[in-house]
Short mmCIF file of C-alpha atoms in Angstrom, two decimals:
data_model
loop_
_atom_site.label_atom_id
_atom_site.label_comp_id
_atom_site.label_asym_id
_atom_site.label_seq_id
_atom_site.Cartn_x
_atom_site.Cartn_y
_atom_site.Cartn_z
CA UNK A 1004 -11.03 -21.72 -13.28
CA UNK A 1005 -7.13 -22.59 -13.02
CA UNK A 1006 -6.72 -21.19 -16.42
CA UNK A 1007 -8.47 -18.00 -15.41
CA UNK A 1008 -6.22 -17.82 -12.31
CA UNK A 1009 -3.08 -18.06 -14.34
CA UNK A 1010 -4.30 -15.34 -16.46
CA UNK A 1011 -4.78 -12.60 -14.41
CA UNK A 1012 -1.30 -14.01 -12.85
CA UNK A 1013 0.23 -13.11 -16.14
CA UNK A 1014 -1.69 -9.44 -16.02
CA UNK A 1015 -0.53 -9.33 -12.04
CA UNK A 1016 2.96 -10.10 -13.65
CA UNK A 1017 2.90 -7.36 -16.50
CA UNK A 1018 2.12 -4.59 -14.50
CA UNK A 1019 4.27 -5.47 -11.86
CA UNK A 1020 6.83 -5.03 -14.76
CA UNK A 1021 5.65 -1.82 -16.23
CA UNK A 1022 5.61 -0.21 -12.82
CA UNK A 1023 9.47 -0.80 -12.54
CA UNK A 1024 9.93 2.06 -15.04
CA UNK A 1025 8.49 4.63 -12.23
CA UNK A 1026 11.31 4.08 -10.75
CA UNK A 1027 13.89 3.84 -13.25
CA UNK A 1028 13.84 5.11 -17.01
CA UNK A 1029 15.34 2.03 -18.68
CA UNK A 1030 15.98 -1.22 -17.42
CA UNK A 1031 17.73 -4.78 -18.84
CA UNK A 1032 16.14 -8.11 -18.43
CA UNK A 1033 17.67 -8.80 -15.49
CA UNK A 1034 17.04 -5.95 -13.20
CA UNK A 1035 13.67 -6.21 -14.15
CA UNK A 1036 13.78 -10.15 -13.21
CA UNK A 1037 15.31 -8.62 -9.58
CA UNK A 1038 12.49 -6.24 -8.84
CA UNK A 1039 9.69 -8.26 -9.73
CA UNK A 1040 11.58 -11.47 -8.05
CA UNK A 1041 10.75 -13.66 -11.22
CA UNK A 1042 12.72 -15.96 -13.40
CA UNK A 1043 14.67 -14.20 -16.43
CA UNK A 1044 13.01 -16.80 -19.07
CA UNK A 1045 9.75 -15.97 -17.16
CA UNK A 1046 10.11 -12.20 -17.87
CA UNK A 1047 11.72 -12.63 -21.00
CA UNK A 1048 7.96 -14.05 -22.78
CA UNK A 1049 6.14 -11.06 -20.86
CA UNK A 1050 7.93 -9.03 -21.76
CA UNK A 1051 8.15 -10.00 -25.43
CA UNK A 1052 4.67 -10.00 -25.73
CA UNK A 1053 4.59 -5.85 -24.06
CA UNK A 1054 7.11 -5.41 -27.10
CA UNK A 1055 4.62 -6.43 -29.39
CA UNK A 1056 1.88 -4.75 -28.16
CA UNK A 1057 3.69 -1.30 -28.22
CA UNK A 1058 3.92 -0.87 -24.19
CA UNK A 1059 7.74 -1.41 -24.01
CA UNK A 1060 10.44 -1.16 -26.42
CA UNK A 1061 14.23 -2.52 -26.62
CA UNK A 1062 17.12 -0.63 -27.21
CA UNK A 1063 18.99 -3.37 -29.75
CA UNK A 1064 22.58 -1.81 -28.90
CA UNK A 1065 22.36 -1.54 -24.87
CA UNK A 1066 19.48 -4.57 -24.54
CA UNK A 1067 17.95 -2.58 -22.26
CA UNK A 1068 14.26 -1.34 -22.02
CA UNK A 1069 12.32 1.89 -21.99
CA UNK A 1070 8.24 2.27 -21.96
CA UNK A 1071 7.22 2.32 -25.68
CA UNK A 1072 4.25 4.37 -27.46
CA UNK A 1073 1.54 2.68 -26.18
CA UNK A 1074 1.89 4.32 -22.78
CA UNK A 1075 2.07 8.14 -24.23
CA UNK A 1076 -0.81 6.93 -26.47
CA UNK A 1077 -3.49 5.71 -22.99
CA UNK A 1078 -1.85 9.14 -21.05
CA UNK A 1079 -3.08 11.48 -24.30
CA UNK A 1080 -6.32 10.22 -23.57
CA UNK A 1081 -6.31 11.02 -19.65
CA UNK A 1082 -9.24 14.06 -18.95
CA UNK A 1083 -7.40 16.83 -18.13
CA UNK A 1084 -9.91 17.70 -16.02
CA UNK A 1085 -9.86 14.94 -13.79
CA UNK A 1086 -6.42 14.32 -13.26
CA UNK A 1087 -4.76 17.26 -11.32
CA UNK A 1088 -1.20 16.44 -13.09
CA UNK A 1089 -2.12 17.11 -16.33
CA UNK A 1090 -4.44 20.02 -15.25
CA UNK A 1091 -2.34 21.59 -13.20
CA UNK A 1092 0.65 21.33 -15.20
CA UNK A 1093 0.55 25.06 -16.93
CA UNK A 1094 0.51 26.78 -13.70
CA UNK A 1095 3.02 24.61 -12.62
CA UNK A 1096 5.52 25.94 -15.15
CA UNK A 1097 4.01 29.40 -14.85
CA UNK A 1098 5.62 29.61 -11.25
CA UNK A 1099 8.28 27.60 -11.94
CA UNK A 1100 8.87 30.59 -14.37
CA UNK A 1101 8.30 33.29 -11.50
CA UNK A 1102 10.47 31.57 -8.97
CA UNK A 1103 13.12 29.79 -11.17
CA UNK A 1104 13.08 27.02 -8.61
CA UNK A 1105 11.77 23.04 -8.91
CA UNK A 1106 7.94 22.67 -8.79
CA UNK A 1107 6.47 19.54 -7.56
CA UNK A 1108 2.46 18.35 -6.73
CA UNK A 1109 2.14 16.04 -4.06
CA UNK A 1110 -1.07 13.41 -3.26
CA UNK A 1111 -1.60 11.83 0.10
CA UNK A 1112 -1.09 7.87 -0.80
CA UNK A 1113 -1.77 5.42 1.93
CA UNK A 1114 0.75 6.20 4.41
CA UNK A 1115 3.06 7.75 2.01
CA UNK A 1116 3.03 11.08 0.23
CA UNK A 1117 3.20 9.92 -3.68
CA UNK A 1118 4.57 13.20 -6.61
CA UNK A 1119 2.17 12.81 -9.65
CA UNK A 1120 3.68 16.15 -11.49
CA UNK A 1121 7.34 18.22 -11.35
CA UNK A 1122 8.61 20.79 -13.20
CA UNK A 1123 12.23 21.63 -12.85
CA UNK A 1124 14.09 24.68 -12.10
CA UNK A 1125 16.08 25.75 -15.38
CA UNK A 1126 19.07 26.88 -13.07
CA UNK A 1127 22.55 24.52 -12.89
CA UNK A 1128 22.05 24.06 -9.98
CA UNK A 1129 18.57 22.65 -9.00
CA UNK A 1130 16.40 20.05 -7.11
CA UNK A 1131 15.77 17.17 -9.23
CA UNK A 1132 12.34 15.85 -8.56
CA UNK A 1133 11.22 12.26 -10.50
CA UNK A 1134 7.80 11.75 -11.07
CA UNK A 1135 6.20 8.80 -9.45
CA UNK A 1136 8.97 8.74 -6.50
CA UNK A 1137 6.75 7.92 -3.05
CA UNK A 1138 8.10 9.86 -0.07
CA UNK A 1139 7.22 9.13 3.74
CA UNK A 1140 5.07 11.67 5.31
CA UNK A 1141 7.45 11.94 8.63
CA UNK A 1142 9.65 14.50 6.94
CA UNK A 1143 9.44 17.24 4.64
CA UNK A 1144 7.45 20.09 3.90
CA UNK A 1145 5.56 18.57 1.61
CA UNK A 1146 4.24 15.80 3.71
CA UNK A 1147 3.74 18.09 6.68
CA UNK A 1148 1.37 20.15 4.55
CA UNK A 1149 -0.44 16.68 3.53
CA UNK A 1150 -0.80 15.53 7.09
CA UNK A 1151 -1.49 19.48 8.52
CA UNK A 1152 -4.65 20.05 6.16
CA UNK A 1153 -5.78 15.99 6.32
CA UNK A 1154 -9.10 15.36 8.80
CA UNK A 1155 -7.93 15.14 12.50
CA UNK A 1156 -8.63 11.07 12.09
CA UNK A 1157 -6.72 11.01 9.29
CA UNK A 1158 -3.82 12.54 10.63
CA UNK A 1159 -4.31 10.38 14.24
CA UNK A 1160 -3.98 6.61 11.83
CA UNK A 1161 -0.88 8.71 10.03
CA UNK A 1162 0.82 9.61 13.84
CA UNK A 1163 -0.18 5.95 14.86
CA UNK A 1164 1.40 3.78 12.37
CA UNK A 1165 3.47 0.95 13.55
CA UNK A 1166 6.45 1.91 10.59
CA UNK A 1167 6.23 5.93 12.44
CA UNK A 1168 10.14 5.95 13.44
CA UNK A 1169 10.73 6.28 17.09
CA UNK A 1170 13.42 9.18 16.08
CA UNK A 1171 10.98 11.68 15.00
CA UNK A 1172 8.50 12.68 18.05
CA UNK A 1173 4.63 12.44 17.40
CA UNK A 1174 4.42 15.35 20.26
CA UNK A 1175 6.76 17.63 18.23
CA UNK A 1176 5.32 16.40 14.82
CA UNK A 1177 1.78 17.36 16.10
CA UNK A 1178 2.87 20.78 17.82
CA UNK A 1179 4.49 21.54 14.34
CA UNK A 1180 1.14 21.03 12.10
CA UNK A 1181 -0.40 23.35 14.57
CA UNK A 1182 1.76 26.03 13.32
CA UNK A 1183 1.59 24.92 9.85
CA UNK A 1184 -2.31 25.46 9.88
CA UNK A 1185 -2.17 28.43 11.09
CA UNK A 1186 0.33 29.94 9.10
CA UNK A 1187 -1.02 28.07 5.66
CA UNK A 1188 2.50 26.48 4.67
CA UNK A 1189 4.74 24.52 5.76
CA UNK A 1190 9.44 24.08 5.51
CA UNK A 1191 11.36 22.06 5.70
CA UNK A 1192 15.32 22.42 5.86
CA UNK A 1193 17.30 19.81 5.23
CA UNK A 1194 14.94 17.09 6.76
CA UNK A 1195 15.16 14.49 3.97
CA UNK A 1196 18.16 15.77 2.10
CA UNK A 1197 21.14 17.08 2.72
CA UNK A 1198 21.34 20.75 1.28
CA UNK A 1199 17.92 20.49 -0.02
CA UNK A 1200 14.87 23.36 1.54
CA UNK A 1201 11.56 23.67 0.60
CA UNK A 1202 8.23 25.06 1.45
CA UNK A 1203 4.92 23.85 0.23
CA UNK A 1204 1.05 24.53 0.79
CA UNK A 1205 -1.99 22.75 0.57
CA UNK A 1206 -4.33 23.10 -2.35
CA UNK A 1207 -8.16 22.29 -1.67
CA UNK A 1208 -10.82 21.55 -4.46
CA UNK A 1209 -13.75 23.26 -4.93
CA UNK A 1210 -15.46 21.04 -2.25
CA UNK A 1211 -12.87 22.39 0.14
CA UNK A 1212 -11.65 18.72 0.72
CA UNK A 1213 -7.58 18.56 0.52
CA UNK A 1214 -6.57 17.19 -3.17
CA UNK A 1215 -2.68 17.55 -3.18
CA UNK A 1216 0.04 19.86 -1.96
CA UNK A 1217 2.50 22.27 -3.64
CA UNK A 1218 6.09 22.78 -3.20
CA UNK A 1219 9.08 24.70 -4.49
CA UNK A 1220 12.68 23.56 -3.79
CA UNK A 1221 15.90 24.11 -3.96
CA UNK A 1222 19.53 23.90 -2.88
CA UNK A 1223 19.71 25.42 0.85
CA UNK A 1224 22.26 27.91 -0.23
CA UNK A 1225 19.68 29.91 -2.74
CA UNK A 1226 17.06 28.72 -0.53
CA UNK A 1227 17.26 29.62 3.34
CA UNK A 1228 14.42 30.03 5.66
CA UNK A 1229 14.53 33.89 5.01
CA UNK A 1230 13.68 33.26 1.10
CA UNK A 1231 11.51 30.38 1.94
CA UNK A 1232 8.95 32.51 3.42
CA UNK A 1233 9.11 35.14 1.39
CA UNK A 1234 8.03 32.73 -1.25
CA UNK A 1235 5.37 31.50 0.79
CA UNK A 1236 2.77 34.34 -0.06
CA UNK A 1237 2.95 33.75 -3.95
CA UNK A 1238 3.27 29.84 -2.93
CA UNK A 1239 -0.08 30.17 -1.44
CA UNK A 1240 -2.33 31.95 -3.72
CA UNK A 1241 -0.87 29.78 -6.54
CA UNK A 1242 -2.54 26.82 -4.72
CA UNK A 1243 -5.37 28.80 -4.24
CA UNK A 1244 -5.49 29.85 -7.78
CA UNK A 1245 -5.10 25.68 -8.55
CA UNK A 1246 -7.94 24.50 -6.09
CA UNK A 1247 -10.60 26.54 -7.88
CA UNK A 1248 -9.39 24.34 -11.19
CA UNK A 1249 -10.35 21.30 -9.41
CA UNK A 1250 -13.90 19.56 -9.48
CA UNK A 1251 -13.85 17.59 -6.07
#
């Protein structure tokens, strides 16, 4: 039984490890030690052994890691018709095409809103959006359209959680979904970061139950309310055009 335990320990441990590259694209042995809190000699035999299995691979000049071909190899095997980033991803880059701005595809993740898909906007200029980054769903259009389109007792545990910051009022939050469900969309100007707009809307499966939210972004100064919502149409029947892709 204790060798069992230590086992899946040592699995815990791995993919504790591989999820630090969501965050960051390469990493050395000791900032991976610091965010998964373990000792270096610890992380040093897990991680050789991910080497050798293909799931991580060192850079010999810098020391430093980077996911290896083992990962690409499991994702080329995902169903493209289950997962809505991979499905999604063409007509993703088609309006990313039509707009010129950053595309991003948003999933409702606990308490958080979690991006499983971006496509940037080919301008100098743009809204950098990482993959895998998990965003909180007080702020931002994104996460208003999440919370908006949820169930009503979904959105009541969201507007009750204990981490809900007292700066941002549930009575104002609540009296802004109302307007985003009407309307079908929801901004946001510089509510997360400095500079930064967006608008997003909701995209429902062919069940009619909620399965992500899409936004475009960009720098306030190409993107002001006025353009926002003149985006807003094509925004919309984009997602529309998406939810009939999706199973449910």
């Amino acid at each position: 039984m204790e060798d069992g335990k230590l086992k899946v320990r040592a699995v815990d441990r791995a993919l504790d490890i591989l999820l630090c590259f969501t965050r960051k694209e390469s990493l050395s042995l000791t900032e991976i030690a610091g965010e998964v809190e373990l000792h270096k000699s610890t992380v040093h035999r897990l991680m050789t052994t991910l080497e050798e299995k293909g799931f991580v691979s060192r850079d010999a000049s810098t020391e430093k890691y980077r996911l290896g071909i083992k990962i690409w190899e499991l994702s080329a095997h995902l169903s493209n018709t289950d997962d809505p980033a991979l499905l999604l991803l063409p007509s993703m880059e088609k309006l990313r095409d039509e707009l010129d701005e950053t595309v991003s595809l948003y999933v409702l993740d606990g308490r958080e809103r979690l991006r499983i898909q971006a496509v940037q906007s080919n301008q100098a200029i743009r809204r950098v959006a990482p993959v895998g980054a998990r965003l909180p769903l007080y702020v931002g259009a994104s996460s208003k359209a999440l919370v908006a389109f949820s169930g009503e007792r979904e959105q009541e545990h969201i507007l009750s959680d204990p981490i809900w910051p007292d700066s941002v009022s549930r009575t104002a939050f609540r009296d802004q979904l109302r307007v985003i469900r009407a309307r079908g969309y929801a901004m946001s100007v510089e509510e997360r970061e400095q500079g930064a707009t967006s608008v997003a809307a909701p995209i429902f499966d062919l069940k009619g139950n909620l399965a992500a939210a899409l936004s475009v972004s960009g720098p306030l100064a190409r993107l002001p309310v006025e353009k926002l919502e003149s985006y807003a149409p094509l925004l919309m029947e984009r997602a529309r055009e998406m939810g009939m892709m999706i199973r449910g």
